[in-house]
PDB file of C-alpha atoms in Angstrom:
ATOM      1  CA  PHE A   1      -7.177 -13.156  29.766  1.00  0.00           C
ATOM      2  CA  ASP A   2      -4.988 -11.330  32.285  1.00  0.00           C
ATOM      3  CA  ALA A   3      -4.950 -11.317  36.067  1.00  0.00           C
ATOM      4  CA  ALA A   4      -5.170  -8.387  38.489  1.00  0.00           C
ATOM      5  CA  GLY A   5      -1.377  -7.995  38.563  1.00  0.00           C
ATOM      6  CA  ASP A   6       1.184  -6.969  35.961  1.00  0.00           C
ATOM      7  CA  ASP A   7       0.990  -9.403  33.057  1.00  0.00           C
ATOM      8  CA  VAL A   8       2.883 -10.028  29.815  1.00  0.00           C
ATOM      9  CA  PHE A   9       1.469 -11.256  26.513  1.00  0.00           C
ATOM     10  CA  VAL A  10       3.959 -12.537  23.926  1.00  0.00           C
ATOM     11  CA  HIS A  11       2.806 -13.457  20.436  1.00  0.00           C
ATOM     12  CA  ARG A  12       4.743 -15.038  17.588  1.00  0.00           C
ATOM     13  CA  PRO A  13       3.347 -16.305  14.278  1.00  0.00           C
ATOM     14  CA  THR A  14       3.090 -19.894  15.552  1.00  0.00           C
ATOM     15  CA  THR A  15       3.059 -19.568  19.351  1.00  0.00           C
ATOM     16  CA  ALA A  16       1.740 -17.247  22.048  1.00  0.00           C
ATOM     17  CA  TYR A  17       1.486 -17.023  25.809  1.00  0.00           C
ATOM     18  CA  ILE A  18       0.217 -14.756  28.565  1.00  0.00           C
ATOM     19  CA  SER A  19       1.804 -14.912  31.999  1.00  0.00           C
ATOM     20  CA  GLY A  20       1.643 -13.210  35.353  1.00  0.00           C
ATOM     21  CA  THR A  21       1.922 -13.951  39.039  1.00  0.00           C
ATOM     22  CA  GLY A  22       1.018 -17.606  39.513  1.00  0.00           C
ATOM     23  CA  PHE A  23      -0.111 -18.418  35.970  1.00  0.00           C
ATOM     24  CA  TYR A  24       1.170 -19.178  32.464  1.00  0.00           C
ATOM     25  CA  ASN A  25      -1.118 -19.907  29.520  1.00  0.00           C
ATOM     26  CA  TYR A  26       0.445 -21.117  26.261  1.00  0.00           C
ATOM     27  CA  VAL A  27      -1.004 -21.860  22.824  1.00  0.00           C
ATOM     28  CA  GLN A  28       0.565 -23.169  19.634  1.00  0.00           C
ATOM     29  CA  SER A  29      -0.362 -23.212  15.913  1.00  0.00           C
ATOM     30  CA  PHE A  30      -3.478 -21.030  16.156  1.00  0.00           C
ATOM     31  CA  ASP A  31      -4.131 -18.702  13.203  1.00  0.00           C
ATOM     32  CA  GLU A  32      -5.592 -15.994  15.432  1.00  0.00           C
ATOM     33  CA  VAL A  33      -4.793 -15.252  19.062  1.00  0.00           C
ATOM     34  CA  THR A  34      -6.509 -12.505  21.082  1.00  0.00           C
ATOM     35  CA  ALA A  35      -5.372 -11.386  24.531  1.00  0.00           C
ATOM     36  CA  TYR A  36      -7.399  -9.154  26.868  1.00  0.00           C
ATOM     37  CA  ALA A  37      -6.006  -6.997  29.674  1.00  0.00           C
ATOM     38  CA  THR A  38      -9.081  -6.029  31.673  1.00  0.00           C
ATOM     39  CA  ALA A  39      -8.404  -7.160  35.253  1.00  0.00           C
ATOM     40  CA  GLY A  40      -5.929  -4.464  36.322  1.00  0.00           C
ATOM     41  CA  GLY A  41      -2.200  -4.033  36.691  1.00  0.00           C
ATOM     42  CA  VAL A  42       0.259  -2.559  34.217  1.00  0.00           C
ATOM     43  CA  ASP A  43       0.186  -4.978  31.312  1.00  0.00           C
ATOM     44  CA  THR A  44       2.554  -5.343  28.363  1.00  0.00           C
ATOM     45  CA  ALA A  45       2.162  -7.006  24.972  1.00  0.00           C
ATOM     46  CA  LYS A  46       5.095  -8.006  22.756  1.00  0.00           C
ATOM     47  CA  LEU A  47       4.329  -9.018  19.178  1.00  0.00           C
ATOM     48  CA  PHE A  48       6.877 -10.557  16.792  1.00  0.00           C
ATOM     49  CA  ASP A  49       6.710 -10.622  13.000  1.00  0.00           C
ATOM     50  CA  SER A  50       7.076 -13.363  10.403  1.00  0.00           C
ATOM     51  CA  ALA A  51       9.536 -13.677   7.512  1.00  0.00           C
ATOM     52  CA  GLY A  52       6.859 -12.252   5.192  1.00  0.00           C
ATOM     53  CA  ASN A  53       5.291  -8.821   4.873  1.00  0.00           C
ATOM     54  CA  ASP A  54       3.581  -7.877   8.127  1.00  0.00           C
ATOM     55  CA  LYS A  55       1.381  -4.994   9.248  1.00  0.00           C
ATOM     56  CA  PHE A  56       0.984  -3.533  12.716  1.00  0.00           C
ATOM     57  CA  VAL A  57      -1.911  -1.302  13.748  1.00  0.00           C
ATOM     58  CA  GLY A  58      -1.604   0.408  17.124  1.00  0.00           C
ATOM     59  CA  ARG A  59      -4.429   2.242  18.884  1.00  0.00           C
ATOM     60  CA  PRO A  60      -4.772   3.402  22.501  1.00  0.00           C
ATOM     61  CA  ASP A  61      -7.239   0.639  23.393  1.00  0.00           C
ATOM     62  CA  TYR A  62      -6.191  -2.201  21.101  1.00  0.00           C
ATOM     63  CA  SER A  63      -3.455  -3.236  18.682  1.00  0.00           C
ATOM     64  CA  TYR A  64      -2.665  -6.085  16.334  1.00  0.00           C
ATOM     65  CA  LEU A  65       0.122  -7.507  14.199  1.00  0.00           C
ATOM     66  CA  GLU A  66      -0.826  -9.599  11.198  1.00  0.00           C
ATOM     67  CA  GLY A  67       0.992 -11.376   8.408  1.00  0.00           C
ATOM     68  CA  PRO A  68       0.827 -14.518   6.281  1.00  0.00           C
ATOM     69  CA  GLY A  69      -1.301 -17.018   8.187  1.00  0.00           C
ATOM     70  CA  TYR A  70      -1.447 -15.311  11.562  1.00  0.00           C
ATOM     71  CA  LEU A  71      -3.006 -12.517  13.619  1.00  0.00           C
ATOM     72  CA  GLY A  72      -1.912 -11.411  17.090  1.00  0.00           C
ATOM     73  CA  TYR A  73      -4.425  -9.069  18.771  1.00  0.00           C
ATOM     74  CA  ALA A  74      -3.967  -7.289  22.107  1.00  0.00           C
ATOM     75  CA  SER A  75      -6.774  -5.373  23.828  1.00  0.00           C
ATOM     76  CA  GLY A  76      -6.434  -3.127  26.873  1.00  0.00           C
ATOM     77  CA  PHE A  77      -2.654  -3.329  27.322  1.00  0.00           C
ATOM     78  CA  GLU A  78      -0.858  -0.215  28.552  1.00  0.00           C
ATOM     79  CA  THR A  79       2.238  -0.919  26.445  1.00  0.00           C
ATOM     80  CA  VAL A  80       2.296  -2.716  23.109  1.00  0.00           C
ATOM     81  CA  SER A  81       5.644  -3.389  21.414  1.00  0.00           C
ATOM     82  CA  PRO A  82       5.820  -5.062  18.001  1.00  0.00           C
ATOM     83  CA  TYR A  83       9.187  -6.168  16.630  1.00  0.00           C
ATOM     84  CA  ALA A  84      10.022  -6.553  12.935  1.00  0.00           C
ATOM     85  CA  THR A  85      13.156  -8.691  12.950  1.00  0.00           C
ATOM     86  CA  ALA A  86      12.372 -11.748  10.811  1.00  0.00           C
ATOM     87  CA  GLY A  87      12.374 -10.153   7.339  1.00  0.00           C
ATOM     88  CA  GLY A  88       9.858  -8.922   4.798  1.00  0.00           C
ATOM     89  CA  LEU A  89       8.615  -5.401   4.152  1.00  0.00           C
ATOM     90  CA  ASP A  90       6.853  -4.511   7.385  1.00  0.00           C
ATOM     91  CA  THR A  91       4.660  -1.462   8.017  1.00  0.00           C
ATOM     92  CA  ALA A  92       3.207   0.127  11.147  1.00  0.00           C
ATOM     93  CA  MET A  93       0.241   2.474  11.554  1.00  0.00           C
ATOM     94  CA  LEU A  94      -0.142   4.288  14.883  1.00  0.00           C
ATOM     95  CA  PHE A  95      -3.275   6.178  15.933  1.00  0.00           C
ATOM     96  CA  ASP A  96      -3.618   8.802  18.656  1.00  0.00           C
ATOM     97  CA  SER A  97      -5.982   9.284  21.577  1.00  0.00           C
ATOM     98  CA  ALA A  98      -8.349  12.158  22.341  1.00  0.00           C
ATOM     99  CA  GLY A  99      -5.693  13.597  24.679  1.00  0.00           C
ATOM    100  CA  ASN A 100      -2.288  15.134  24.049  1.00  0.00           C
ATOM    101  CA  ASP A 101      -0.041  12.641  22.269  1.00  0.00           C
ATOM    102  CA  LYS A 102       3.592  12.558  21.135  1.00  0.00           C
ATOM    103  CA  PHE A 103       5.067  10.703  18.186  1.00  0.00           C
ATOM    104  CA  VAL A 104       8.797  10.056  17.917  1.00  0.00           C
ATOM    105  CA  GLY A 105      10.065   8.595  14.657  1.00  0.00           C
ATOM    106  CA  ARG A 106      13.588   7.226  14.197  1.00  0.00           C
ATOM    107  CA  PRO A 107      15.160   4.971  11.542  1.00  0.00           C
ATOM    108  CA  THR A 108      15.218   1.886  13.785  1.00  0.00           C
ATOM    109  CA  TYR A 109      12.343   2.474  16.199  1.00  0.00           C
ATOM    110  CA  SER A 110       9.375   4.769  16.737  1.00  0.00           C
ATOM    111  CA  TYR A 111       6.651   5.284  19.289  1.00  0.00           C
ATOM    112  CA  LEU A 112       3.369   7.068  19.879  1.00  0.00           C
ATOM    113  CA  GLU A 113       2.388   7.746  23.457  1.00  0.00           C
ATOM    114  CA  GLY A 114      -0.426   9.481  25.262  1.00  0.00           C
ATOM    115  CA  PRO A 115      -2.627   9.195  28.354  1.00  0.00           C
ATOM    116  CA  GLY A 116      -2.501   5.577  29.506  1.00  0.00           C
ATOM    117  CA  TYR A 117      -0.876   3.996  26.467  1.00  0.00           C
ATOM    118  CA  LEU A 118       2.388   3.477  24.598  1.00  0.00           C
ATOM    119  CA  SER A 119       2.761   1.971  21.120  1.00  0.00           C
ATOM    120  CA  TYR A 120       6.441   1.189  20.483  1.00  0.00           C
ATOM    121  CA  VAL A 121       7.589  -0.306  17.188  1.00  0.00           C
ATOM    122  CA  ALA A 122      11.092  -1.550  16.329  1.00  0.00           C
ATOM    123  CA  GLY A 123      12.574  -2.570  12.994  1.00  0.00           C
ATOM    124  CA  PHE A 124       9.694  -1.526  10.734  1.00  0.00           C
ATOM    125  CA  ALA A 125      10.667  -0.112   7.336  1.00  0.00           C
ATOM    126  CA  GLU A 126       7.644   2.198   7.240  1.00  0.00           C
ATOM    127  CA  VAL A 127       5.915   3.851  10.193  1.00  0.00           C
ATOM    128  CA  LYS A 128       2.950   6.195   9.842  1.00  0.00           C
ATOM    129  CA  ALA A 129       1.395   8.035  12.782  1.00  0.00           C
ATOM    130  CA  TYR A 130      -2.030   9.675  12.648  1.00  0.00           C
ATOM    131  CA  SER A 131      -3.355  12.512  14.793  1.00  0.00           C
ATOM    132  CA  THR A 132      -7.110  12.457  14.229  1.00  0.00           C
ATOM    133  CA  ALA A 133      -8.791  11.971  17.623  1.00  0.00           C
ATOM    134  CA  GLY A 134      -8.143  15.381  19.225  1.00  0.00           C
ATOM    135  CA  GLY A 135      -5.748  16.942  21.692  1.00  0.00           C
ATOM    136  CA  VAL A 136      -2.610  18.953  20.999  1.00  0.00           C
ATOM    137  CA  ASP A 137      -0.307  16.409  19.387  1.00  0.00           C
ATOM    138  CA  ILE A 138       3.364  16.767  18.457  1.00  0.00           C
ATOM    139  CA  SER A 139       5.666  14.832  16.147  1.00  0.00           C
ATOM    140  CA  MET A 140       9.472  14.548  16.357  1.00  0.00           C
ATOM    141  CA  LEU A 141      11.465  12.964  13.525  1.00  0.00           C
ATOM    142  CA  PHE A 142      15.164  12.030  13.645  1.00  0.00           C
ATOM    143  CA  ASP A 143      17.559  11.290  10.795  1.00  0.00           C
ATOM    144  CA  SER A 144      19.979   8.484  10.004  1.00  0.00           C
ATOM    145  CA  ALA A 145      23.711   8.618   9.316  1.00  0.00           C
ATOM    146  CA  GLY A 146      22.997   8.647   5.568  1.00  0.00           C
ATOM    147  CA  ASP A 147      21.377  11.145   3.206  1.00  0.00           C
ATOM    148  CA  ASP A 148      17.832  11.885   4.367  1.00  0.00           C
ATOM    149  CA  LEU A 149      14.883  13.894   3.082  1.00  0.00           C
ATOM    150  CA  PHE A 150      12.368  15.795   5.207  1.00  0.00           C
ATOM    151  CA  VAL A 151       9.151  16.920   3.521  1.00  0.00           C
ATOM    152  CA  SER A 152       6.698  19.156   5.363  1.00  0.00           C
ATOM    153  CA  ARG A 153       3.169  19.990   4.218  1.00  0.00           C
ATOM    154  CA  PRO A 154       0.310  21.580   6.179  1.00  0.00           C
ATOM    155  CA  GLU A 155      -1.437  18.259   6.720  1.00  0.00           C
ATOM    156  CA  SER A 156       1.522  15.884   6.993  1.00  0.00           C
ATOM    157  CA  ALA A 157       5.287  15.514   7.208  1.00  0.00           C
ATOM    158  CA  TYR A 158       7.772  12.714   6.707  1.00  0.00           C
ATOM    159  CA  LEU A 159      11.453  11.905   7.024  1.00  0.00           C
ATOM    160  CA  SER A 160      12.939   9.204   4.831  1.00  0.00           C
ATOM    161  CA  GLY A 161      16.304   7.671   4.099  1.00  0.00           C
ATOM    162  CA  THR A 162      17.910   4.365   3.226  1.00  0.00           C
ATOM    163  CA  GLY A 163      15.707   1.633   4.659  1.00  0.00           C
ATOM    164  CA  PHE A 164      13.266   3.795   6.602  1.00  0.00           C
ATOM    165  CA  PHE A 165      10.241   6.058   6.267  1.00  0.00           C
ATOM    166  CA  VAL A 166       8.579   7.779   9.235  1.00  0.00           C
ATOM    167  CA  SER A 167       5.627  10.132   8.860  1.00  0.00           C
ATOM    168  CA  GLY A 168       3.052  12.032  10.878  1.00  0.00           C
ATOM    169  CA  GLN A 169      -0.318  13.201   9.636  1.00  0.00           C
ATOM    170  CA  GLY A 170      -2.511  15.807  11.315  1.00  0.00           C
ATOM    171  CA  PHE A 171      -0.082  16.820  14.073  1.00  0.00           C
ATOM    172  CA  HIS A 172      -0.125  20.382  15.421  1.00  0.00           C
ATOM    173  CA  SER A 173       3.658  20.682  15.403  1.00  0.00           C
ATOM    174  CA  VAL A 174       6.425  18.759  13.675  1.00  0.00           C
ATOM    175  CA  SER A 175      10.133  18.905  14.523  1.00  0.00           C
ATOM    176  CA  ALA A 176      12.787  17.285  12.332  1.00  0.00           C
ATOM    177  CA  TYR A 177      16.401  16.840  13.389  1.00  0.00           C
ATOM    178  CA  ALA A 178      19.375  16.129  11.112  1.00  0.00           C
ATOM    179  CA  ARG A 179      22.177  15.312  13.525  1.00  0.00           C
ATOM    180  CA  LEU A 180      23.770  12.016  12.523  1.00  0.00           C
ATOM    181  CA  GLY A 181      25.521  12.878   9.264  1.00  0.00           C
ATOM    182  CA  GLY A 182      24.911  12.579   5.553  1.00  0.00           C
ATOM    183  CA  THR A 183      23.673  15.313   3.247  1.00  0.00           C
ATOM    184  CA  ASP A 184      20.163  16.066   4.470  1.00  0.00           C
ATOM    185  CA  THR A 185      17.483  18.074   2.676  1.00  0.00           C
ATOM    186  CA  ALA A 186      14.305  19.750   3.938  1.00  0.00           C
ATOM    187  CA  ARG A 187      11.471  20.669   1.562  1.00  0.00           C
ATOM    188  CA  LEU A 188       8.748  22.932   2.900  1.00  0.00           C
ATOM    189  CA  PHE A 189       5.402  23.405   1.159  1.00  0.00           C
ATOM    190  CA  ASP A 190       3.008  26.209   2.042  1.00  0.00           C
ATOM    191  CA  SER A 191      -0.673  26.204   2.946  1.00  0.00           C
ATOM    192  CA  ALA A 192      -3.505  28.108   1.289  1.00  0.00           C
ATOM    193  CA  GLY A 193      -3.286  30.714   4.070  1.00  0.00           C
ATOM    194  CA  ASP A 194      -0.651  33.200   5.172  1.00  0.00           C
ATOM    195  CA  ASP A 195       2.593  31.460   6.141  1.00  0.00           C
ATOM    196  CA  ASN A 196       5.886  32.646   7.598  1.00  0.00           C
ATOM    197  CA  LEU A 197       9.302  31.044   7.306  1.00  0.00           C
ATOM    198  CA  TYR A 198      11.901  32.090   9.874  1.00  0.00           C
ATOM    199  CA  GLY A 199      15.497  30.908   9.687  1.00  0.00           C
ATOM    200  CA  ARG A 200      18.603  31.571  11.745  1.00  0.00           C
ATOM    201  CA  GLY A 201      21.809  29.597  12.255  1.00  0.00           C
ATOM    202  CA  ASN A 202      21.198  25.898  11.635  1.00  0.00           C
ATOM    203  CA  ALA A 203      17.442  25.984  12.238  1.00  0.00           C
ATOM    204  CA  PHE A 204      14.151  27.099  10.720  1.00  0.00           C
ATOM    205  CA  THR A 205      10.527  27.442  11.799  1.00  0.00           C
ATOM    206  CA  PHE A 206       7.745  27.364   9.229  1.00  0.00           C
ATOM    207  CA  GLN A 207       4.528  28.696  10.739  1.00  0.00           C
ATOM    208  CA  MET A 208       1.249  27.939   8.978  1.00  0.00           C
ATOM    209  CA  PRO A 209      -2.334  28.413  10.194  1.00  0.00           C
ATOM    210  CA  GLY A 210      -2.819  25.840  12.943  1.00  0.00           C
ATOM    211  CA  VAL A 211       0.459  23.998  12.429  1.00  0.00           C
ATOM    212  CA  SER A 212       4.195  24.619  12.689  1.00  0.00           C
ATOM    213  CA  SER A 213       7.208  22.847  11.241  1.00  0.00           C
ATOM    214  CA  PHE A 214      10.656  23.115  12.835  1.00  0.00           C
ATOM    215  CA  GLY A 215      13.934  21.821  11.448  1.00  0.00           C
ATOM    216  CA  GLU A 216      17.514  21.721  12.692  1.00  0.00           C
ATOM    217  CA  GLY A 217      20.809  20.663  11.148  1.00  0.00           C
ATOM    218  CA  PHE A 218      19.818  20.296   7.495  1.00  0.00           C
ATOM    219  CA  ASP A 219      22.315  21.020   4.718  1.00  0.00           C
ATOM    220  CA  LEU A 220      19.760  22.250   2.183  1.00  0.00           C
ATOM    221  CA  VAL A 221      16.378  23.875   2.843  1.00  0.00           C
ATOM    222  CA  GLU A 222      13.928  24.431  -0.016  1.00  0.00           C
ATOM    223  CA  ALA A 223      10.751  26.486   0.479  1.00  0.00           C
ATOM    224  CA  TYR A 224       7.834  26.380  -1.959  1.00  0.00           C
ATOM    225  CA  ALA A 225       4.985  28.918  -2.121  1.00  0.00           C
ATOM    226  CA  GLN A 226       2.408  27.303  -4.389  1.00  0.00           C
ATOM    227  CA  ASN A 227      -0.964  27.319  -2.684  1.00  0.00           C
ATOM    228  CA  GLY A 228      -1.815  30.992  -2.157  1.00  0.00           C
ATOM    229  CA  GLY A 229      -1.865  33.383   0.768  1.00  0.00           C
ATOM    230  CA  ALA A 230       0.590  36.131   1.670  1.00  0.00           C
ATOM    231  CA  ASN A 231       3.755  34.201   2.498  1.00  0.00           C
ATOM    232  CA  THR A 232       6.717  35.907   4.151  1.00  0.00           C
ATOM    233  CA  LEU A 233      10.402  35.070   4.466  1.00  0.00           C
ATOM    234  CA  ASP A 234      12.711  36.006   7.325  1.00  0.00           C
ATOM    235  CA  VAL A 235      15.803  33.911   6.661  1.00  0.00           C
ATOM    236  CA  LEU A 236      19.134  35.482   7.617  1.00  0.00           C
ATOM    237  CA  ASP A 237      22.628  34.309   8.597  1.00  0.00           C
ATOM    238  CA  VAL A 238      21.852  30.622   8.160  1.00  0.00           C
ATOM    239  CA  ASP A 239      24.358  27.776   8.101  1.00  0.00           C
ATOM    240  CA  TYR A 240      22.560  25.876   5.344  1.00  0.00           C
ATOM    241  CA  LEU A 241      21.966  26.420   1.646  1.00  0.00           C
ATOM    242  CA  PHE A 242      18.560  28.047   1.268  1.00  0.00           C
ATOM    243  CA  GLU A 243      16.438  28.110  -1.889  1.00  0.00           C
ATOM    244  CA  HIS A 244      12.912  29.448  -2.296  1.00  0.00           C
ATOM    245  CA  TYR A 245      10.395  29.139  -5.105  1.00  0.00           C
ATOM    246  CA  GLY A 246       7.115  30.900  -5.832  1.00  0.00           C
ATOM    247  CA  ASP A 247       5.702  34.146  -4.469  1.00  0.00           C
ATOM    248  CA  TRP A 248       7.229  35.233  -1.160  1.00  0.00           C
ATOM    249  CA  LEU A 249       7.178  38.613   0.533  1.00  0.00           C
TER     250      LEU A 249
END
């Protein structure tokens, strides 16, 4: 348990400790360790993976990292940071709050933040963020130096490349940026309603009922009208190769 000041909880597969002003509590070789931040202060939890396949689940009020033979659980911490550095195929699932939240996904680190919390993950091969609790939530995805693929659908979007996969589900707006090199592709899939695709220069905006998808810097943009509605195109003077399929107006 924490103190009234600013405390730090550090968990590894075989050891863990919580420390703050005037105290240090250490444990070793426990299969499950749970830390509670309830006494006040701005508290931080740092969770480290094993050499196996590990899974992190981050929520505004609690988070945990688990893998072969261990579980590290943190409750009530303002910032939770898991690190996947020891090997294995590690995945992270981040969940939003009822307020306005922002997800940022990059090849080497990602985070989801909102009122009173921050879930920051580093080194995970797969990161999935979920916007299900309410608020007006946004997602921002950034490419690698290699060849990357951005796929946007009404309910979800992801950006993937060599060694990474970052996705957001249920977000009101998604922005994807291809800035670091490689040959990057964006694939846009329509909704069942009336959608509009606008493109100028190196950017595009795909507006669907209740959600928008923005992209910048891609080499190839493919638009698919498959699900119905009256879909319109306004793509002129673009710097990228543009291809469209299906029924567009």
